[in-house]
Amino acid sequence: MTTTPTSADQRGIADAAVAYAARGWAVFPLHTIRSGRCSCWRDCSHPAKHPITRHGLHDATTDPTAVAGWWARWPWANIAIATGTISGLVVIDIDPDHGGTESLDHLQSLMDSLPVTLTAATGGGGEHRFFTHPGPVAVRNTAGRLPGITESLPGVDLRGDGGYVVAAPSRHASGHAYRWVDPNVVPAPAPTWLRPSPRPVFPAGGRVLVVPHGGGSRYGLAALRREVAEVRAAQVGGRNDRLNRAAFSLGMLAAGGELDRTLVEAELLTAALEIGLPETEARASIRSGLSAGAREPRRRRHA
Ligand SMILES: [Zn+2]
């Protein structure tokens, strides 16, 4: 059952937005769930998670006056915190619906332990773990993997530069609120394996976890880079179609042994999220493209 936010909840959310801005975290308003539906009132693929303002993420600010103005206008709005250097934050997003809980256990076993850090429980049963941005190098958004770990981690995404997370006490599509597990904990420094680094990471056990190369033949990897660039450059209206074609073409190469399918999937999903495609839609396009491509295996032709 979905509850309608009370005025007390609404005051809480406005105060929280201003407090985040005062703390140096850039925020902007998102739609919320009202009477069981996304407040955009459309048949929406991203309920309670997409921006209200025209420029969305590009409107994010740490100016408390501007933030107070937004929430005076939309007192019910959910809060987005922009991740990356703008707020000095990177966030690991754990989504149990895509295997995130198992991946987190696996990550924990690889690393012996994970640092204690500011953590939010999402209204959907997941977690956001906040870390300080390692700077000055940009941290890319990733999906199903983390920068310093070669193994795929389904359901574990990284929100870095150009990304955002929904913050407490926003309302999730489920009707439940996001909340801080312990609001007095501060974000820990980003662990080495979250930083963009071409060098191997040696965890406590001494096992090398990072192999910066691999994932396909030189020919396959060149095709992957090309297709990812095409997806990033695709125009609004043609992005999903371009993504599907890229998945098809790379799916043929994966089936021909030129590329690792998991790598293709992760790279395409990362690019899709970066250009703003909704995750569910992007995953579906990638999967259908890869499966269709797999029926026509292709290898590099030798003249
Ligand atoms: Zn909506």
Short mmCIF file of C-alpha atoms and ligand atoms in Angstrom, two decimals:
data_model
loop_
_atom_site.label_atom_id
_atom_site.label_comp_id
_atom_site.label_asym_id
_atom_site.label_seq_id
_atom_site.Cartn_x
_atom_site.Cartn_y
_atom_site.Cartn_z
CA MET A 1 0.00 0.00 0.00
CA THR A 2 1.24 3.46 -0.82
CA THR A 3 0.92 6.28 1.64
CA THR A 4 0.59 9.92 0.76
CA PRO A 5 3.43 11.96 2.27
CA THR A 6 2.33 14.02 5.23
CA SER A 7 3.26 17.68 5.47
CA ALA A 8 5.80 16.71 8.15
CA ASP A 9 7.51 14.36 5.67
CA GLN A 10 7.53 17.15 3.12
CA ARG A 11 9.16 19.61 5.49
CA GLY A 12 11.68 16.88 6.27
CA ILE A 13 12.60 16.39 2.63
CA ALA A 14 13.05 20.15 1.96
CA ASP A 15 15.24 20.52 5.05
CA ALA A 16 17.31 17.53 4.03
CA ALA A 17 17.87 18.94 0.51
CA VAL A 18 19.08 22.28 1.92
CA ALA A 19 21.28 20.50 4.49
CA TYR A 20 22.96 18.40 1.76
CA ALA A 21 23.67 21.54 -0.28
CA ALA A 22 25.12 23.26 2.80
CA ARG A 23 27.33 20.20 3.26
CA GLY A 24 28.74 20.70 -0.25
CA TRP A 25 26.70 18.03 -2.02
CA ALA A 26 25.12 19.27 -5.26
CA VAL A 27 21.42 18.42 -5.38
CA PHE A 28 18.47 18.77 -7.75
CA PRO A 29 14.78 17.80 -7.57
CA LEU A 30 13.35 14.52 -8.87
CA HIS A 31 9.83 13.30 -9.36
CA THR A 32 8.33 11.25 -6.55
CA ILE A 33 5.55 8.73 -6.00
CA ARG A 34 2.15 10.30 -5.36
CA SER A 35 -0.99 8.20 -4.96
CA GLY A 36 0.93 5.19 -6.20
CA ARG A 37 2.11 6.84 -9.43
CA CYS A 38 5.11 8.82 -10.60
CA SER A 39 4.39 12.54 -10.11
CA CYS A 40 5.06 13.15 -13.84
CA TRP A 41 1.67 11.38 -14.32
CA ARG A 42 2.92 9.76 -17.50
CA ASP A 43 3.38 6.09 -18.23
CA CYS A 44 6.89 6.41 -16.94
CA SER A 45 9.79 3.94 -17.15
CA HIS A 46 11.73 5.53 -14.29
CA PRO A 47 9.15 6.31 -11.58
CA ALA A 48 10.30 8.64 -8.78
CA LYS A 49 13.86 8.69 -10.14
CA HIS A 50 13.89 11.23 -12.98
CA PRO A 51 14.50 14.99 -12.83
CA ILE A 52 11.77 17.61 -12.61
CA THR A 53 13.85 20.47 -13.99
CA ARG A 54 14.66 20.77 -17.67
CA HIS A 55 18.41 20.23 -17.40
CA GLY A 56 18.27 17.66 -14.59
CA LEU A 57 21.77 16.74 -13.49
CA HIS A 58 23.15 19.90 -15.11
CA ASP A 59 20.99 21.97 -12.75
CA ALA A 60 22.61 20.39 -9.66
CA THR A 61 23.87 23.00 -7.20
CA THR A 62 25.24 23.47 -3.69
CA ASP A 63 23.57 26.91 -3.41
CA PRO A 64 21.16 26.55 -0.45
CA THR A 65 18.98 29.45 -1.67
CA ALA A 66 18.43 27.86 -5.08
CA VAL A 67 17.72 24.51 -3.42
CA ALA A 68 15.24 26.05 -0.95
CA GLY A 69 13.52 27.70 -3.94
CA TRP A 70 13.02 24.36 -5.73
CA TRP A 71 11.52 22.70 -2.67
CA ALA A 72 9.27 25.70 -1.99
CA ARG A 73 7.91 25.15 -5.50
CA TRP A 74 7.80 21.33 -5.32
CA PRO A 75 7.65 20.51 -1.57
CA TRP A 76 7.10 16.82 -2.36
CA ALA A 77 10.10 16.44 -4.71
CA ASN A 78 12.56 13.61 -4.20
CA ILE A 79 16.21 14.58 -3.77
CA ALA A 80 18.99 13.66 -6.19
CA ILE A 81 22.59 14.05 -5.08
CA ALA A 82 24.91 14.50 -8.06
CA THR A 83 27.91 12.19 -7.65
CA GLY A 84 31.45 12.89 -8.87
CA THR A 85 33.83 15.76 -8.26
CA ILE A 86 30.92 18.24 -8.10
CA SER A 87 29.97 16.79 -4.68
CA GLY A 88 33.25 15.02 -3.89
CA LEU A 89 31.42 11.68 -3.80
CA VAL A 90 31.35 8.28 -5.47
CA VAL A 91 28.58 5.84 -4.56
CA ILE A 92 28.31 2.06 -4.89
CA ASP A 93 24.72 1.19 -5.75
CA ILE A 94 23.68 -2.33 -4.76
CA ASP A 95 20.50 -3.57 -6.44
CA PRO A 96 19.21 -6.88 -4.99
CA ASP A 97 16.84 -7.36 -7.95
CA HIS A 98 19.82 -7.81 -10.28
CA GLY A 99 21.96 -10.02 -8.01
CA GLY A 100 23.57 -7.20 -6.03
CA THR A 101 23.39 -8.95 -2.66
CA GLU A 102 25.32 -11.98 -3.94
CA SER A 103 27.82 -9.72 -5.73
CA LEU A 104 28.37 -7.73 -2.54
CA ASP A 105 29.09 -10.97 -0.63
CA HIS A 106 31.52 -11.93 -3.35
CA LEU A 107 33.22 -8.52 -3.24
CA GLN A 108 33.46 -8.80 0.53
CA SER A 109 35.16 -12.18 0.24
CA LEU A 110 37.62 -10.85 -2.37
CA MET A 111 38.53 -7.87 -0.21
CA ASP A 112 38.36 -9.56 3.22
CA SER A 113 36.32 -6.60 4.41
CA LEU A 114 34.75 -3.43 3.10
CA PRO A 115 35.31 -0.07 4.81
CA VAL A 116 32.66 1.17 7.21
CA THR A 117 31.09 4.16 5.49
CA LEU A 118 27.98 6.31 5.21
CA THR A 119 25.26 4.00 3.87
CA ALA A 120 21.67 4.53 2.80
CA ALA A 121 18.98 1.87 2.59
CA THR A 122 17.03 2.48 -0.62
CA GLY A 123 13.27 2.13 -0.47
CA GLY A 124 13.61 -0.82 -2.87
CA GLY A 125 15.67 -3.05 -0.57
CA GLY A 126 19.06 -2.00 -1.95
CA GLU A 127 21.96 0.01 -0.55
CA HIS A 128 23.97 3.07 -1.46
CA ARG A 129 27.49 3.18 -0.01
CA PHE A 130 29.01 6.66 -0.12
CA PHE A 131 32.77 7.30 -0.44
CA THR A 132 34.79 10.47 -0.91
CA HIS A 133 35.84 11.04 -4.51
CA PRO A 134 39.49 10.09 -5.05
CA GLY A 135 40.09 12.99 -7.51
CA PRO A 136 41.54 14.57 -9.53
CA VAL A 137 40.87 11.90 -12.18
CA ALA A 138 37.23 11.42 -13.23
CA VAL A 139 35.53 8.28 -11.95
CA ARG A 140 33.27 6.78 -14.61
CA ASN A 141 29.83 5.39 -13.96
CA THR A 142 29.84 1.62 -14.31
CA ALA A 143 27.13 -1.02 -14.30
CA GLY A 144 27.66 -4.59 -13.14
CA ARG A 145 31.33 -4.01 -12.36
CA LEU A 146 33.73 -1.75 -10.46
CA PRO A 147 36.80 -0.03 -11.94
CA GLY A 148 39.50 -2.03 -10.14
CA ILE A 149 37.85 -5.47 -10.24
CA THR A 150 37.96 -7.64 -13.36
CA GLU A 151 35.20 -9.97 -12.33
CA SER A 152 31.69 -8.95 -13.21
CA LEU A 153 29.48 -7.97 -10.25
CA PRO A 154 25.86 -8.15 -11.37
CA GLY A 155 23.65 -5.67 -9.55
CA VAL A 156 26.60 -3.56 -8.36
CA ASP A 157 26.96 -0.19 -10.09
CA LEU A 158 29.21 2.76 -9.45
CA ARG A 159 27.87 6.31 -9.63
CA GLY A 160 30.75 8.69 -10.25
CA ASP A 161 31.21 11.76 -12.42
CA GLY A 162 28.08 12.46 -14.43
CA GLY A 163 25.91 10.25 -12.23
CA TYR A 164 23.42 10.75 -9.41
CA VAL A 165 21.70 8.87 -6.62
CA VAL A 166 18.30 9.31 -4.99
CA ALA A 167 18.83 10.39 -1.39
CA ALA A 168 17.03 10.04 1.97
CA PRO A 169 14.25 10.74 2.81
CA SER A 170 13.06 10.45 -0.82
CA ARG A 171 10.22 8.10 -1.62
CA HIS A 172 10.92 4.97 -3.68
CA ALA A 173 8.46 3.65 -6.27
CA SER A 174 7.59 0.96 -3.70
CA GLY A 175 6.20 3.70 -1.43
CA HIS A 176 9.00 3.18 1.12
CA ALA A 177 11.41 5.97 1.98
CA TYR A 178 15.17 5.99 1.45
CA ARG A 179 16.90 6.35 4.83
CA TRP A 180 20.39 6.66 6.24
CA VAL A 181 21.44 3.54 8.13
CA ASP A 182 23.39 5.83 10.51
CA PRO A 183 23.41 9.50 9.49
CA ASN A 184 26.35 10.23 11.81
CA VAL A 185 28.79 8.04 9.85
CA VAL A 186 30.88 10.01 7.35
CA PRO A 187 31.86 8.81 3.87
CA ALA A 188 35.12 6.83 3.98
CA PRO A 189 37.87 7.54 1.43
CA ALA A 190 37.30 5.61 -1.81
CA PRO A 191 39.17 2.29 -1.58
CA THR A 192 41.95 1.71 -4.10
CA TRP A 193 39.76 -0.68 -6.07
CA LEU A 194 37.22 2.08 -6.70
CA ARG A 195 39.79 4.40 -8.22
CA PRO A 196 40.54 4.48 -11.91
CA SER A 197 43.93 2.81 -12.03
CA PRO A 198 45.65 0.81 -14.75
CA ARG A 199 47.77 -0.96 -12.13
CA PRO A 200 46.90 -4.26 -10.49
CA VAL A 201 45.45 -4.13 -6.99
CA PHE A 202 46.89 -6.49 -4.42
CA PRO A 203 44.40 -7.21 -1.68
CA ALA A 204 45.34 -8.55 1.75
CA GLY A 205 45.50 -12.15 0.51
CA GLY A 206 48.10 -11.25 -2.16
CA ARG A 207 45.97 -12.46 -5.07
CA VAL A 208 45.97 -10.25 -8.17
CA LEU A 209 42.41 -9.23 -8.91
CA VAL A 210 42.93 -6.80 -11.70
CA VAL A 211 43.93 -7.73 -15.20
CA PRO A 212 43.88 -4.49 -17.18
CA HIS A 213 43.93 -6.28 -20.52
CA GLY A 214 41.86 -9.17 -21.79
CA GLY A 215 38.22 -9.47 -22.63
CA GLY A 216 38.78 -10.15 -26.30
CA SER A 217 41.07 -10.18 -29.32
CA ARG A 218 42.60 -6.93 -30.53
CA TYR A 219 40.10 -7.00 -33.40
CA GLY A 220 37.18 -7.62 -31.04
CA LEU A 221 38.21 -4.92 -28.59
CA ALA A 222 38.63 -2.37 -31.41
CA ALA A 223 35.08 -3.17 -32.56
CA LEU A 224 33.86 -2.79 -28.97
CA ARG A 225 35.48 0.65 -28.63
CA ARG A 226 33.98 1.73 -31.96
CA GLU A 227 30.46 0.57 -31.09
CA VAL A 228 30.58 2.13 -27.60
CA ALA A 229 31.64 5.45 -29.17
CA GLU A 230 28.72 5.20 -31.62
CA VAL A 231 26.26 4.57 -28.78
CA ARG A 232 27.62 7.57 -26.84
CA ALA A 233 27.24 9.77 -29.95
CA ALA A 234 23.71 8.60 -30.79
CA GLN A 235 21.03 11.28 -31.06
CA VAL A 236 17.99 11.44 -28.79
CA GLY A 237 15.26 9.34 -30.39
CA GLY A 238 17.75 6.94 -31.98
CA ARG A 239 19.73 5.95 -28.92
CA ASN A 240 17.93 2.77 -28.00
CA ASP A 241 17.99 1.56 -31.60
CA ARG A 242 21.71 2.33 -31.88
CA LEU A 243 22.33 0.45 -28.63
CA ASN A 244 20.44 -2.57 -29.95
CA ARG A 245 22.43 -2.55 -33.21
CA ALA A 246 25.71 -2.30 -31.30
CA ALA A 247 24.68 -5.27 -29.14
CA PHE A 248 23.76 -7.25 -32.26
CA SER A 249 27.05 -6.55 -34.00
CA LEU A 250 29.14 -7.26 -30.88
CA GLY A 251 27.00 -10.32 -30.10
CA MET A 252 28.14 -11.82 -33.43
CA LEU A 253 31.77 -11.24 -32.47
CA ALA A 254 31.22 -12.62 -28.96
CA ALA A 255 29.70 -15.77 -30.44
CA GLY A 256 32.69 -15.98 -32.81
CA GLY A 257 35.11 -15.91 -29.87
CA GLU A 258 36.46 -12.41 -30.53
CA LEU A 259 34.96 -10.82 -27.39
CA ASP A 260 33.84 -11.68 -23.89
CA ARG A 261 30.06 -11.35 -23.73
CA THR A 262 30.04 -10.14 -20.10
CA LEU A 263 32.46 -7.36 -20.99
CA VAL A 264 30.31 -6.34 -23.97
CA GLU A 265 27.21 -6.28 -21.79
CA ALA A 266 28.87 -4.19 -19.07
CA GLU A 267 30.46 -1.70 -21.51
CA LEU A 268 27.24 -1.17 -23.45
CA LEU A 269 25.20 -0.77 -20.28
CA THR A 270 27.69 1.76 -18.90
CA ALA A 271 27.51 3.79 -22.13
CA ALA A 272 23.71 3.56 -22.17
CA LEU A 273 23.41 4.86 -18.60
CA GLU A 274 25.86 7.65 -19.37
CA ILE A 275 23.68 8.94 -22.21
CA GLY A 276 20.64 8.74 -19.97
CA LEU A 277 18.78 5.64 -21.19
CA PRO A 278 16.67 4.04 -18.45
CA GLU A 279 18.40 0.97 -17.08
CA THR A 280 15.60 -1.56 -17.58
CA GLU A 281 15.10 -0.50 -21.20
CA ALA A 282 18.86 -0.54 -21.86
CA ARG A 283 19.32 -4.00 -20.36
CA ALA A 284 16.47 -5.35 -22.51
CA SER A 285 17.90 -3.83 -25.73
CA ILE A 286 21.37 -5.15 -25.01
CA ARG A 287 20.16 -8.63 -24.20
CA SER A 288 17.96 -8.91 -27.29
CA GLY A 289 20.76 -7.58 -29.52
CA LEU A 290 23.32 -9.96 -28.07
CA SER A 291 21.02 -12.97 -28.40
CA ALA A 292 20.17 -12.14 -32.02
CA GLY A 293 23.86 -11.59 -32.82
CA ALA A 294 24.81 -14.86 -31.16
CA ARG A 295 22.83 -16.72 -33.84
CA GLU A 296 25.29 -15.42 -36.46
CA PRO A 297 28.78 -15.98 -35.06
CA ARG A 298 31.42 -13.84 -36.77
CA ARG A 299 35.21 -13.92 -36.67
CA ARG A 300 37.81 -11.69 -38.19
CA ARG A 301 38.17 -12.61 -41.85
CA HIS A 302 41.65 -13.59 -42.97
CA ALA A 303 42.34 -12.46 -46.51
ZN ZN B 1 7.84 9.76 -14.10
#
